[in-house]
CSV table of C-alpha atoms in Angstrom, one decimal:
chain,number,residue,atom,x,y,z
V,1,UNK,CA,-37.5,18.0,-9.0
V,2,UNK,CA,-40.4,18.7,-6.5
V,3,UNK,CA,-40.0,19.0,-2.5
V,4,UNK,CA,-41.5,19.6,0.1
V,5,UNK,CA,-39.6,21.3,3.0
V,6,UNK,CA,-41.3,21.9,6.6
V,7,UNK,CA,-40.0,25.1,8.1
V,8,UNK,CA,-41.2,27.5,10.5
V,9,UNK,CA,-43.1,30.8,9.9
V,10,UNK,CA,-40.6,33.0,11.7
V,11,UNK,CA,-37.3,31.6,10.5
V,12,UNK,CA,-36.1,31.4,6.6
V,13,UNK,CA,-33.7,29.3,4.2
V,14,UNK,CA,-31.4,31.6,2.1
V,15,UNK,CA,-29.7,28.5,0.7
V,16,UNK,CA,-30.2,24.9,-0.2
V,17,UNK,CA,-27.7,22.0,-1.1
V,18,UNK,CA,-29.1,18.9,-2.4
V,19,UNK,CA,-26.3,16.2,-2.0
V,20,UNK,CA,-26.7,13.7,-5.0
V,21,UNK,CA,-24.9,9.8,-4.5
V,22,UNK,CA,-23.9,7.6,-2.0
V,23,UNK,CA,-24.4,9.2,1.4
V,24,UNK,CA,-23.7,8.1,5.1
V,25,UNK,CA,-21.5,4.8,6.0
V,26,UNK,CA,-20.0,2.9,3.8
V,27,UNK,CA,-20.7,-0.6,3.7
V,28,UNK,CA,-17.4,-2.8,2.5
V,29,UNK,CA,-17.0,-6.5,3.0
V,30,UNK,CA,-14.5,-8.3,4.7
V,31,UNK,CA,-12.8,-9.0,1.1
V,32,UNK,CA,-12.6,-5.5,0.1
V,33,UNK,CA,-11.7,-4.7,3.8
V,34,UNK,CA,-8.4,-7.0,3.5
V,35,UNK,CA,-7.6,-5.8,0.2
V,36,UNK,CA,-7.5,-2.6,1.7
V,37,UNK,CA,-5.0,-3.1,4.5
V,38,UNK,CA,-3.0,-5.8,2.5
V,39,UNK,CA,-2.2,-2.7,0.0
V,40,UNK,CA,-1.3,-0.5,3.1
V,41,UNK,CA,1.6,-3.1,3.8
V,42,UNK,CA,3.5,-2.6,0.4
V,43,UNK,CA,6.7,-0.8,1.1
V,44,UNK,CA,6.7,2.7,0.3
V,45,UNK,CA,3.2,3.1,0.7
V,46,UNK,CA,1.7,5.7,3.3
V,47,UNK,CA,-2.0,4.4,5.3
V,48,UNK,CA,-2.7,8.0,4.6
V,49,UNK,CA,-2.6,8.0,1.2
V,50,UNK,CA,-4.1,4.4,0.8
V,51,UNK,CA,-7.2,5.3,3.5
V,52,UNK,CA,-7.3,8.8,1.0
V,53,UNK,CA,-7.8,6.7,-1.9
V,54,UNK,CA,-11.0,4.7,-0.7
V,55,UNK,CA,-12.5,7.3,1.2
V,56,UNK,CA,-11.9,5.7,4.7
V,57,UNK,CA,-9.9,6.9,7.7
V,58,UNK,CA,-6.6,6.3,8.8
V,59,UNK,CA,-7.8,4.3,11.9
V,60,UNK,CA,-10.1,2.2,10.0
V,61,UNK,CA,-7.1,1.3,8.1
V,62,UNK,CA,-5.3,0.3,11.0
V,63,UNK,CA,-7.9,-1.3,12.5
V,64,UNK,CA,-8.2,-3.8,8.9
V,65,UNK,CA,-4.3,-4.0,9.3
V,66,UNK,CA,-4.6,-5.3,12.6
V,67,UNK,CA,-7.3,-7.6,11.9
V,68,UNK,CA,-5.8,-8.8,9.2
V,69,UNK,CA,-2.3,-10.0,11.4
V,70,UNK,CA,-4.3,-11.5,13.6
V,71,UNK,CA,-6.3,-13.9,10.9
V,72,UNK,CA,-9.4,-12.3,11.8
V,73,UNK,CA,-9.7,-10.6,8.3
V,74,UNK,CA,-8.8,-13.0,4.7
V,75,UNK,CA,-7.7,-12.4,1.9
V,76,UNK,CA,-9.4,-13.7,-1.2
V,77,UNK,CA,-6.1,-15.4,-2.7
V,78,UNK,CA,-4.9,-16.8,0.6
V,79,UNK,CA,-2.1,-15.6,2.4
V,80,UNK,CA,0.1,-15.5,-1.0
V,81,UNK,CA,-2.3,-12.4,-1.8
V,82,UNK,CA,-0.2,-10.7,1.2
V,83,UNK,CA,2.3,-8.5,-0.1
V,84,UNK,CA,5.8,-10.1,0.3
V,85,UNK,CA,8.2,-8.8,3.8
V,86,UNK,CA,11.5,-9.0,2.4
V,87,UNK,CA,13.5,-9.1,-1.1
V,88,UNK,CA,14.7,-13.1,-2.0
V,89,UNK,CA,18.0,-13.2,-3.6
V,90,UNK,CA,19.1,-16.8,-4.7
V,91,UNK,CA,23.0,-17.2,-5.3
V,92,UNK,CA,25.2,-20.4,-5.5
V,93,UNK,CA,26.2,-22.2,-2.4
V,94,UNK,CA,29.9,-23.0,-3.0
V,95,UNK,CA,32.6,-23.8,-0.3
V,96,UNK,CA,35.7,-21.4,-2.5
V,97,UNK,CA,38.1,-23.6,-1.4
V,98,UNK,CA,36.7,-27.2,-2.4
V,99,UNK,CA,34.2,-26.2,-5.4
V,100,UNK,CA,31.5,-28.3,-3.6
V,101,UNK,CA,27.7,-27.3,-2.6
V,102,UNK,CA,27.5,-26.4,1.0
V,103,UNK,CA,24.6,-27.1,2.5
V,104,UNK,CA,21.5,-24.9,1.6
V,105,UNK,CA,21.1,-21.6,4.3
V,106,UNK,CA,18.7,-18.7,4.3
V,107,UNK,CA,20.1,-15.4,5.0
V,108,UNK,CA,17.6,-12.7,6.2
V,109,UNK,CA,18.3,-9.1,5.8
V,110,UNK,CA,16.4,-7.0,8.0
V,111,UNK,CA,17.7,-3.0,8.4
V,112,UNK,CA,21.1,-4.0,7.6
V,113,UNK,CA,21.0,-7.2,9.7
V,114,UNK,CA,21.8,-10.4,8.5
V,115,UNK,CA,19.9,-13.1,10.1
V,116,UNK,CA,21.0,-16.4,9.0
V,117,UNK,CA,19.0,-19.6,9.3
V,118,UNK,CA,21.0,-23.1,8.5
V,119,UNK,CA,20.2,-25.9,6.5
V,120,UNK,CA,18.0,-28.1,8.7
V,121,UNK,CA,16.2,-26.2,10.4
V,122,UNK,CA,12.6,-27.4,12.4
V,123,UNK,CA,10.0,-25.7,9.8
V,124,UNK,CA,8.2,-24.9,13.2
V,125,UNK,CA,11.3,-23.3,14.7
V,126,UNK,CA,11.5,-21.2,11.3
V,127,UNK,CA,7.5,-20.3,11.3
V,128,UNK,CA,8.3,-18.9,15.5
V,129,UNK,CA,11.0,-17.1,14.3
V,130,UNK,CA,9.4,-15.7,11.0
V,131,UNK,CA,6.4,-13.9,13.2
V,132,UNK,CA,8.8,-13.0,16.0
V,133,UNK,CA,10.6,-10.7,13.3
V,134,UNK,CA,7.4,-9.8,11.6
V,135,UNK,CA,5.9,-8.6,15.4
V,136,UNK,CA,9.1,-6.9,15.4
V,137,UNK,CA,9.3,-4.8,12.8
V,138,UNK,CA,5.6,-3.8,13.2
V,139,UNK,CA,6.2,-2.0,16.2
């Protein structure tokens, strides 16, 4: 490998790296960006240790996160590519004392707290309340 190097008379190099690869900024697309932060929501999984992983930095991370909330960043499979909040248990709906279905109700555990949402409720109302506890927990 031949080089040429321009270097003053009075001053001299005892060493030399030569740095071979990708150097200076990344460039990632808005895809890879919200994969990124999309896998720094799993549970149990640190931003540290996710940013580590792809060679970014924690605030970037957070930065992707945020954007991502706030529908500015998309991910490739839609909002089903977001990894899921909270666990979904399914049981049967039976009064004990009659044997008949009650009506339908989702039951929300967040820390312990059950948040339960009745049968008939405005899809609207549900969506307001859904991000209210998401905005939450974020904080």
């Amino acid at each position: 490998m031949d080089a040429q190097f321009d270097a003053s008379s009075a001053g001299r190099v005892s060493r030399l790296e030569v740095l071979e690869g990708p150097t200076g900024r990344r460039q990632r697309s808005e895809a890879e960006r919200a994969q990124i932060a999309a896998e720094s929501f799993r549970p149990g999984v640190s931003v540290s240790e996710v940013a580590r992983r792809y060679g970014a930095t924690r605030s970037q991370v957070y930065d992707w996160r945020r954007r991502l909330k706030d529908g500015r960043l998309a991910l490739a499979g839609g909002v089903a590519a977001m990894p899921a909040f909270a666990e979904v248990m399914v049981t049967p709906a039976v009064v004990a004392d009659t044997g008949l279905p009650r009506p339908a109700a989702i039951e929300i555990d967040i820390a312990g707290t059950i948040i339960r949402v009745p049968a008939g409720v405005d899809a609207d109302d549900l969506s307001r309340v859904i991000r209210a506890v998401r905005k939450a927990s974020a904080e």
